[in-house]
PDB file of C-alpha atoms in Angstrom:
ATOM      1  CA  UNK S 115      99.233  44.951   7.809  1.00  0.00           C
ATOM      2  CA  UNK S 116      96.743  41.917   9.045  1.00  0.00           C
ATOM      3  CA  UNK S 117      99.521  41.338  11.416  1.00  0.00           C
ATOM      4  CA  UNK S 118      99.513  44.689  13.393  1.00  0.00           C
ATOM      5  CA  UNK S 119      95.775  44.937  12.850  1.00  0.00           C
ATOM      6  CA  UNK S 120      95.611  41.413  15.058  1.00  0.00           C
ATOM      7  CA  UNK S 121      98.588  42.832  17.738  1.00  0.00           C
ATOM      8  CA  UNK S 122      96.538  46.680  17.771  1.00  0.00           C
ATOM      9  CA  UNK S 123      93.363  45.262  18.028  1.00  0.00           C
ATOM     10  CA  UNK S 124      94.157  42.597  20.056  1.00  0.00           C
ATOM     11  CA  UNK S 125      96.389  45.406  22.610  1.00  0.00           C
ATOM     12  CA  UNK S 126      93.052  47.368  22.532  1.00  0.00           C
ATOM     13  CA  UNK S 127      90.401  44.347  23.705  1.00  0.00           C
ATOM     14  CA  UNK S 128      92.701  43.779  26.290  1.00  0.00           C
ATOM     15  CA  UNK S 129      93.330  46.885  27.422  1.00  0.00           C
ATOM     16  CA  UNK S 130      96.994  46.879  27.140  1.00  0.00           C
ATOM     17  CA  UNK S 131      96.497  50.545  25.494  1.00  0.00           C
ATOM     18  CA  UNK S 132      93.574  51.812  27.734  1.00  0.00           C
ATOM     19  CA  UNK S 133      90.590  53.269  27.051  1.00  0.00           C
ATOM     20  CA  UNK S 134      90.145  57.181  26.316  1.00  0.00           C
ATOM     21  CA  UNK S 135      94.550  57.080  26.011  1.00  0.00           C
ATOM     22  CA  UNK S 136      95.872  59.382  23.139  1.00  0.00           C
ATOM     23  CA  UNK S 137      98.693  57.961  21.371  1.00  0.00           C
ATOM     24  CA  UNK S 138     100.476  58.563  18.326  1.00  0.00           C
ATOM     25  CA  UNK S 139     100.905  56.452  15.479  1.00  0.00           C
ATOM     26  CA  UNK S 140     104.560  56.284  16.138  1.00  0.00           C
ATOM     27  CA  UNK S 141     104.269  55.718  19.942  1.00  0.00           C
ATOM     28  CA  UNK S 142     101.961  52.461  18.893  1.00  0.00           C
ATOM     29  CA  UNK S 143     104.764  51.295  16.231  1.00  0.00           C
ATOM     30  CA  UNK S 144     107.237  51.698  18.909  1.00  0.00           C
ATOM     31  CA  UNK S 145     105.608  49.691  21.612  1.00  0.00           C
ATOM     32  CA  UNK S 146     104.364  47.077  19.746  1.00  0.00           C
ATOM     33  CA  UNK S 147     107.639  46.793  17.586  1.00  0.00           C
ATOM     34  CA  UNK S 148     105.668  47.686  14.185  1.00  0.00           C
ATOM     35  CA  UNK S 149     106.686  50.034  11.359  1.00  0.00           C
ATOM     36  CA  UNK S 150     104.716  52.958  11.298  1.00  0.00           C
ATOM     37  CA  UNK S 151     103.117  52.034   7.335  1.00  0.00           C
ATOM     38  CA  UNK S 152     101.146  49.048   8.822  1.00  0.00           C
ATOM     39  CA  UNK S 153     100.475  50.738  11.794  1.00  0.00           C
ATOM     40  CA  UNK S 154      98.718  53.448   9.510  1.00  0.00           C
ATOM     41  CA  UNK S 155      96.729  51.310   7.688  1.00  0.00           C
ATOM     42  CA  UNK S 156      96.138  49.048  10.745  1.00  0.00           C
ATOM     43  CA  UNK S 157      94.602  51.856  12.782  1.00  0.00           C
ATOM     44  CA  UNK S 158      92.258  53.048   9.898  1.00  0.00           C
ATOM     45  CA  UNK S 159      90.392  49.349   9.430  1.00  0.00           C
ATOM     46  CA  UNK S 160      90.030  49.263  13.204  1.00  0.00           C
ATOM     47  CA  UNK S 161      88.339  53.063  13.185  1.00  0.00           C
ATOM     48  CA  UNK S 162      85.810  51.349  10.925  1.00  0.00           C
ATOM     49  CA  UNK S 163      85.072  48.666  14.212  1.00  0.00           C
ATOM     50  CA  UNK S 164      84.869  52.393  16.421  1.00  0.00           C
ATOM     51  CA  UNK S 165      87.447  50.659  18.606  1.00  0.00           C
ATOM     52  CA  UNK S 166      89.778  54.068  17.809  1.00  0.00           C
ATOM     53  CA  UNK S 167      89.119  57.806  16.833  1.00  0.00           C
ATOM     54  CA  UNK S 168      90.991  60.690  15.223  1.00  0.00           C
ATOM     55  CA  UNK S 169      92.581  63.055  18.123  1.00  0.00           C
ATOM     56  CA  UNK S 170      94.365  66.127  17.372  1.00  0.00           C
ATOM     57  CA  UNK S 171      98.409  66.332  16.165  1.00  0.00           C
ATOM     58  CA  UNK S 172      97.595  63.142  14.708  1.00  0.00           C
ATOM     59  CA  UNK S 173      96.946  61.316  17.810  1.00  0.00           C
ATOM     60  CA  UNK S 174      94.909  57.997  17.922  1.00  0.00           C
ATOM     61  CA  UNK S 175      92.410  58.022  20.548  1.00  0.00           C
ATOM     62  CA  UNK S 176      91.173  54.844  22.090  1.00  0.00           C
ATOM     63  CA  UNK S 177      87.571  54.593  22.369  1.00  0.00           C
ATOM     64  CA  UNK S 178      86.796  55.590  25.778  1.00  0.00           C
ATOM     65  CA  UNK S 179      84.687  53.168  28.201  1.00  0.00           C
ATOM     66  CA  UNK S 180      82.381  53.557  30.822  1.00  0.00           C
ATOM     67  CA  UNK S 181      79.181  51.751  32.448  1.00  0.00           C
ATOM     68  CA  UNK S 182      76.940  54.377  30.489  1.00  0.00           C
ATOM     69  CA  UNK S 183      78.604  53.276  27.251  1.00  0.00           C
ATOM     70  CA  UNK S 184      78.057  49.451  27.926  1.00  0.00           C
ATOM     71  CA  UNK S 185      74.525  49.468  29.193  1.00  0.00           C
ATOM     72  CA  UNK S 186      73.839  51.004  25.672  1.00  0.00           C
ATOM     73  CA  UNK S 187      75.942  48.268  23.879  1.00  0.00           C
ATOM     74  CA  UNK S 188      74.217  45.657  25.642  1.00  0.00           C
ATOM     75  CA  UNK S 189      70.857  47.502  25.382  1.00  0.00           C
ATOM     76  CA  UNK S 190      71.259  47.669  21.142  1.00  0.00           C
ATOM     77  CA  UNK S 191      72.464  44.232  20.964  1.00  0.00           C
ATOM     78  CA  UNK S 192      69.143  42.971  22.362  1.00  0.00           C
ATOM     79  CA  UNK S 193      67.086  44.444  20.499  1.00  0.00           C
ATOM     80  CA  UNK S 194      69.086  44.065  17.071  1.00  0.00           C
ATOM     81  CA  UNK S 195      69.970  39.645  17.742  1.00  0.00           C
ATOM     82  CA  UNK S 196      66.912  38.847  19.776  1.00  0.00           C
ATOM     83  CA  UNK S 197      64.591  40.415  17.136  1.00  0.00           C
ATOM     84  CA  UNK S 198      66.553  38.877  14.083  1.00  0.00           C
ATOM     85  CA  UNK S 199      66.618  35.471  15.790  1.00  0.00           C
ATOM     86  CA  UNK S 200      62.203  35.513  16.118  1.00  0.00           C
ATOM     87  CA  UNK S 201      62.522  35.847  11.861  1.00  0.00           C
ATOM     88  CA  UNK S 202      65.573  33.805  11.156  1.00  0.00           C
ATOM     89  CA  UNK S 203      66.008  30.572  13.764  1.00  0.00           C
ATOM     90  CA  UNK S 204      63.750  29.169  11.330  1.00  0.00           C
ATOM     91  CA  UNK S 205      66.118  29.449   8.598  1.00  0.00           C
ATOM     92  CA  UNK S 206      69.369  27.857  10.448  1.00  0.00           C
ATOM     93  CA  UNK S 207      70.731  24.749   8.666  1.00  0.00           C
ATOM     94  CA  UNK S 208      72.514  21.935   9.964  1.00  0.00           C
ATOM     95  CA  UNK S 209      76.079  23.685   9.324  1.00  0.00           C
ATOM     96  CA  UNK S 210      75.184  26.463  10.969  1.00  0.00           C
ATOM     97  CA  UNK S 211      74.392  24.266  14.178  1.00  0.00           C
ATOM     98  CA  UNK S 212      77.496  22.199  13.764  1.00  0.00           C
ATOM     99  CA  UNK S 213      79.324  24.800  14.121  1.00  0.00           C
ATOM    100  CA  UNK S 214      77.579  25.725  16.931  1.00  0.00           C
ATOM    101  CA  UNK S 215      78.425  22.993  18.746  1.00  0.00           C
ATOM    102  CA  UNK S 216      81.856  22.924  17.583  1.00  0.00           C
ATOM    103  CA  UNK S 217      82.452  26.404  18.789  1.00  0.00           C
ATOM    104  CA  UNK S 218      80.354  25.694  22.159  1.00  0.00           C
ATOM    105  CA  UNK S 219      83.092  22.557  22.699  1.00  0.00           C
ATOM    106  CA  UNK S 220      86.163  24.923  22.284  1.00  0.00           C
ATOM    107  CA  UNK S 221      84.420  27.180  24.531  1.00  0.00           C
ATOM    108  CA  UNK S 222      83.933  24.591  27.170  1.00  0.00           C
ATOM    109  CA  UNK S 223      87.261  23.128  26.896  1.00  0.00           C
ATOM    110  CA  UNK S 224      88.896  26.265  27.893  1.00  0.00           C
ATOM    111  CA  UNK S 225      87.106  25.956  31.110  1.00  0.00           C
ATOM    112  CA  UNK S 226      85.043  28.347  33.033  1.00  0.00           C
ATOM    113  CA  UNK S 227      86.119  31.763  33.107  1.00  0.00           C
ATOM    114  CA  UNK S 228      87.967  31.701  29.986  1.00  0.00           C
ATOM    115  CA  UNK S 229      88.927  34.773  28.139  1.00  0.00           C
ATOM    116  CA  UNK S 230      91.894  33.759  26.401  1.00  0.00           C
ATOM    117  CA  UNK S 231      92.258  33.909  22.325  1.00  0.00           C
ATOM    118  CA  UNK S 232      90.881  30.354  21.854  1.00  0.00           C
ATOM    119  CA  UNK S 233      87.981  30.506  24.039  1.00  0.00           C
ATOM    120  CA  UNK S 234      86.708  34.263  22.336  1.00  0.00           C
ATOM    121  CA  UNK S 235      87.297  33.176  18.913  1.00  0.00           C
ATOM    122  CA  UNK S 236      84.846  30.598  19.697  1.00  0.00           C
ATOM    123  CA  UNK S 237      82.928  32.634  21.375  1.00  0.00           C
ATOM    124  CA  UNK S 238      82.488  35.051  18.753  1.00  0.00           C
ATOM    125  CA  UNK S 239      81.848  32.447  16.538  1.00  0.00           C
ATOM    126  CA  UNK S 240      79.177  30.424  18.494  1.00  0.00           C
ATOM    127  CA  UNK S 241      76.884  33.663  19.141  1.00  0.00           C
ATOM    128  CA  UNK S 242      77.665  35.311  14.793  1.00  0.00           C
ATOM    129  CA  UNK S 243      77.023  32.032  13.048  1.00  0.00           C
ATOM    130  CA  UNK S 244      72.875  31.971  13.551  1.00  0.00           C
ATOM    131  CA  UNK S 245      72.794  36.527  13.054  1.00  0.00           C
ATOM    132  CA  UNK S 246      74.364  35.615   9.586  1.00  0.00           C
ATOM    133  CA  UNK S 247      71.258  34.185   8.279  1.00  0.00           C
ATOM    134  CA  UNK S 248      69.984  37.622   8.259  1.00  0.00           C
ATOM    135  CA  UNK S 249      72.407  39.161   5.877  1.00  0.00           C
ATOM    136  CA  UNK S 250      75.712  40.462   5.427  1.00  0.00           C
ATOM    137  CA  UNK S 251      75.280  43.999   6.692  1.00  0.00           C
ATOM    138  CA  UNK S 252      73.493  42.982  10.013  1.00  0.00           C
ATOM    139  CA  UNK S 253      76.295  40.168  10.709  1.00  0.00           C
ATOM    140  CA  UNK S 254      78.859  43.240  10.414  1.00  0.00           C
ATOM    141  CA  UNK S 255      76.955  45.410  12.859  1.00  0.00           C
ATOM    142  CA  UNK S 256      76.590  42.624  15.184  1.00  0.00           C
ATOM    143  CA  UNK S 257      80.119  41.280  14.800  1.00  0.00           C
ATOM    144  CA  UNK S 258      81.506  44.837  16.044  1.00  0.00           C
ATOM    145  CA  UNK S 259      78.884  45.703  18.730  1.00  0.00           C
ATOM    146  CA  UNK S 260      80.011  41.964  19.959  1.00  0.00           C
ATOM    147  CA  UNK S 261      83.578  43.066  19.933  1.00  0.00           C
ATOM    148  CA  UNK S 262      83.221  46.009  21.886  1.00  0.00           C
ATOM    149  CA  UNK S 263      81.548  44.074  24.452  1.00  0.00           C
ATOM    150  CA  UNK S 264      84.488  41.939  24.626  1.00  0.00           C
ATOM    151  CA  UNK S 265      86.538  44.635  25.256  1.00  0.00           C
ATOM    152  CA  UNK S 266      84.928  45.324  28.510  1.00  0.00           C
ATOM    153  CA  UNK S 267      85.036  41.634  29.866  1.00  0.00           C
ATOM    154  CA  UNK S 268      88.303  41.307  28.767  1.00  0.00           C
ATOM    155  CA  UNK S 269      89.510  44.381  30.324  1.00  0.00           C
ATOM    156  CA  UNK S 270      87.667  43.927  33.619  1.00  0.00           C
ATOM    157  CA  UNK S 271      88.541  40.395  33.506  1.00  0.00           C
ATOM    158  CA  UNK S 272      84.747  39.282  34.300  1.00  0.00           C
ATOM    159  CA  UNK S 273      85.092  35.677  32.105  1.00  0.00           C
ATOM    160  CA  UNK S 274      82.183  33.978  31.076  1.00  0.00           C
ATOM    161  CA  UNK S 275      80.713  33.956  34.336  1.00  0.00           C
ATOM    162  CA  UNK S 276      79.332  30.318  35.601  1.00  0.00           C
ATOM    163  CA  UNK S 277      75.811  30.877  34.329  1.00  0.00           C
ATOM    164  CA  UNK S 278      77.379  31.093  30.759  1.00  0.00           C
ATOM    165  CA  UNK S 279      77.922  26.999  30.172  1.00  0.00           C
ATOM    166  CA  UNK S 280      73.976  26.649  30.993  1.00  0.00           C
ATOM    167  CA  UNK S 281      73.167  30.102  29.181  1.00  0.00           C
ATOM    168  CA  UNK S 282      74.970  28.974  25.872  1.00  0.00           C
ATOM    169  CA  UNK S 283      73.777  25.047  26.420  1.00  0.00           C
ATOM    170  CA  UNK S 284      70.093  26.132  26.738  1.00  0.00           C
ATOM    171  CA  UNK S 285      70.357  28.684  23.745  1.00  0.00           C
ATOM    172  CA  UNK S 286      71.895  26.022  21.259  1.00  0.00           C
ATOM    173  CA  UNK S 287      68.773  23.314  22.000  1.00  0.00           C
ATOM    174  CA  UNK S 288      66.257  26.985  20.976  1.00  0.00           C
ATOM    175  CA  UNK S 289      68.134  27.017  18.162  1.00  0.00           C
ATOM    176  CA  UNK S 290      68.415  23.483  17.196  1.00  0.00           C
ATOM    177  CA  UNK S 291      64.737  23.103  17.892  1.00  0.00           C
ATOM    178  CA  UNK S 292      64.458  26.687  15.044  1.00  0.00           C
ATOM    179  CA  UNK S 293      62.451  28.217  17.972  1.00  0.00           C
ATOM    180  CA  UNK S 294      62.915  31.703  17.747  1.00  0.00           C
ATOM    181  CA  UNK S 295      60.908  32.963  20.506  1.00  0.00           C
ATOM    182  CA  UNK S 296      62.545  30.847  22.807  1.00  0.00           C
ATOM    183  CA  UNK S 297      65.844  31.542  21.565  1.00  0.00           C
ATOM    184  CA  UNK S 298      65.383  35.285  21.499  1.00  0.00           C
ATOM    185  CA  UNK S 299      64.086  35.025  24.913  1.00  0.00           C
ATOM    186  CA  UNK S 300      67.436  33.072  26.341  1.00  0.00           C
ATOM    187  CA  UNK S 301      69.705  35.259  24.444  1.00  0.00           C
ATOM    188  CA  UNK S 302      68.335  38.681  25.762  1.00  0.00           C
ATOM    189  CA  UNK S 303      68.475  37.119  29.389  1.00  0.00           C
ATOM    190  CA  UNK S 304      72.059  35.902  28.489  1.00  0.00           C
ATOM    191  CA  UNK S 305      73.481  39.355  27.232  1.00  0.00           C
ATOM    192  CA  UNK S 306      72.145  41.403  30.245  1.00  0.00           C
ATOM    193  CA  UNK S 307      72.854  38.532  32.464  1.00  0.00           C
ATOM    194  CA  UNK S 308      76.803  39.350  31.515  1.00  0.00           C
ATOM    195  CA  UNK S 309      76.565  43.312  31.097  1.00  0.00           C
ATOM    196  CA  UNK S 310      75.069  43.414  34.622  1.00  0.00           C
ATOM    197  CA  UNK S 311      77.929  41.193  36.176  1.00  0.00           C
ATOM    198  CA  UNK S 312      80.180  43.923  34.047  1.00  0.00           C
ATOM    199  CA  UNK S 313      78.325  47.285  35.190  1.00  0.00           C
ATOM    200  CA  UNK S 314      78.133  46.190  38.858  1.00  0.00           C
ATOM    201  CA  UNK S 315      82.581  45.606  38.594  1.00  0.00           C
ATOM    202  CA  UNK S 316      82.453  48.928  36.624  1.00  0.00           C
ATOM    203  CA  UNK S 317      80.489  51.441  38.722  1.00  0.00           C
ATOM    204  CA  UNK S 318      78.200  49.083  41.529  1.00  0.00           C
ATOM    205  CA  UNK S 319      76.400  52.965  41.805  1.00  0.00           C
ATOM    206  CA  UNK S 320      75.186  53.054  38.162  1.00  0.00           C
ATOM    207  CA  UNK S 321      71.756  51.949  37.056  1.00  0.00           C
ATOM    208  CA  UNK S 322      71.300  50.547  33.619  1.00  0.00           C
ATOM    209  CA  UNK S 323      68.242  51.886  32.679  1.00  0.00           C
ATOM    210  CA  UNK S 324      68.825  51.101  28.508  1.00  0.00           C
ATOM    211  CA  UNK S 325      69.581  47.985  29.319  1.00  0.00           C
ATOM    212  CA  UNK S 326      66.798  46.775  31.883  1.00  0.00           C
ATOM    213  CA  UNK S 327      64.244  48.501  29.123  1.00  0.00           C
ATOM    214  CA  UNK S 328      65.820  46.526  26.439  1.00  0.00           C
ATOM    215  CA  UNK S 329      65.151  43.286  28.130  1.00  0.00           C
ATOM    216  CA  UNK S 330      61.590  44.246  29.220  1.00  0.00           C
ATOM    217  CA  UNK S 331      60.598  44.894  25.296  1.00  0.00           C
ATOM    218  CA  UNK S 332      62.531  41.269  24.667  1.00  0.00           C
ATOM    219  CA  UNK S 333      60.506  39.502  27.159  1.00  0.00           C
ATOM    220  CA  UNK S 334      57.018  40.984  26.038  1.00  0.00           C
ATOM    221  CA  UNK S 335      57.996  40.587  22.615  1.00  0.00           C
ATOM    222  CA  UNK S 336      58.168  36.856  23.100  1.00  0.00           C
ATOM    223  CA  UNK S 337      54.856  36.656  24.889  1.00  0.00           C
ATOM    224  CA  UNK S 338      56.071  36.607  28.708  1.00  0.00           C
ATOM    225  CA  UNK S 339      55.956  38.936  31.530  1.00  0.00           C
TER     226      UNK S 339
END
């Protein structure tokens, strides 16, 4: 079952069963040569992550995407890690910030632009470890809004964009230095910087107003205009 939840969610991040697309549970067995038990279960865990829905004639229906959808992603995970990181940079020890910097060095040994399964493991990784210190439950909420970002760079093929190396460099020193505001501050700029370079591949027409609002709030919060 862990093994077609990795292949089903891994077919879904990368688009390989698009977005919106109704399937059924035996149609996903069949093209991803799984039996249809682990499929089952599979497809239930990953309805937890909101990656897939219920459809009727017991159809599976892949979370649709759209520009709309990410500027709110983007917009929530601003103000949900950038708030948490003013109250909890404080609290990062010096494991948490090793693996920081181990994660940062597989991300910057797959080389710019990476999105393959090495460099987002890290990736996912290097931006969870310092959310955990404020508890289980808001780890888990960040962990899948993270994911569903991932989705969309990974299915619009945007990489990490060559501002992320600095963005992730300058964000580990906040963080070693347990300066939240600063931190909070890079982060924000760091998650719209990407969503933008997303939206304008998306739909160059739409304007992300949740998102631009998001990172207004973040800015004042921290005590700059």
């Amino acid at each position: 079952m862990a093994t077609a939840c990795d292949r089903i969610r891994d077919a879904i991040l990368n688009g390989d069963l698009a977005p919106g697309a109704r399937l059924s549970q035996v149609r996903i067995a069949t093209e991803l040569g799984l039996s249809r038990s682990p499929v089952r279960e599979a497809l239930r865990l990953i309805g937890r992550e909101g990656l897939v829905c219920s459809a009727p004639g017991r159809q599976v229906m892949i979370a649709p995407a759209s520009a709309a959808d990410l500027d709110e992603l983007s917009a929530l995970r601003i103000k949900l890690d950038c708030q948490t990181l003013r109250a909890s940079a404080r609290d990062l020890r010096p494991e948490d910030l090793a693996m920081m910097r181990t994660a940062l060095g597989r991300m910057e040994a797959a080389g710019p632009g990476g999105t393959d399964a090495a460099y987002e493991k890290a990736h996912r990784l290097f931006h969870l470890t310092p959310i955990r210190r404020a508890g289980g439950r808001h780890a888990d909420f960040s962990a899948r809004l993270q994911l569903h970002v991932e989705r969309y760079r990974r299915i619009w093929r945007t990489g990490s964009g060559p501002q992320s190396a600095p963005d992730h460099r300058s964000y580990l020193a906040a963080c070693e230095a347990r300066d939240g505001e600063t931190a909070a501050r890079l982060l924000a700029l760091h998650y719209a910087r990407a969503a933008l370079m997303l939206i304008a591949r998306m739909d160059p027409s739409f304007e992300p107003v949740r998102l631009r609002a998001a990172l207004i709030a973040a800015r004042q919060g921290s005590g700059t205009s």
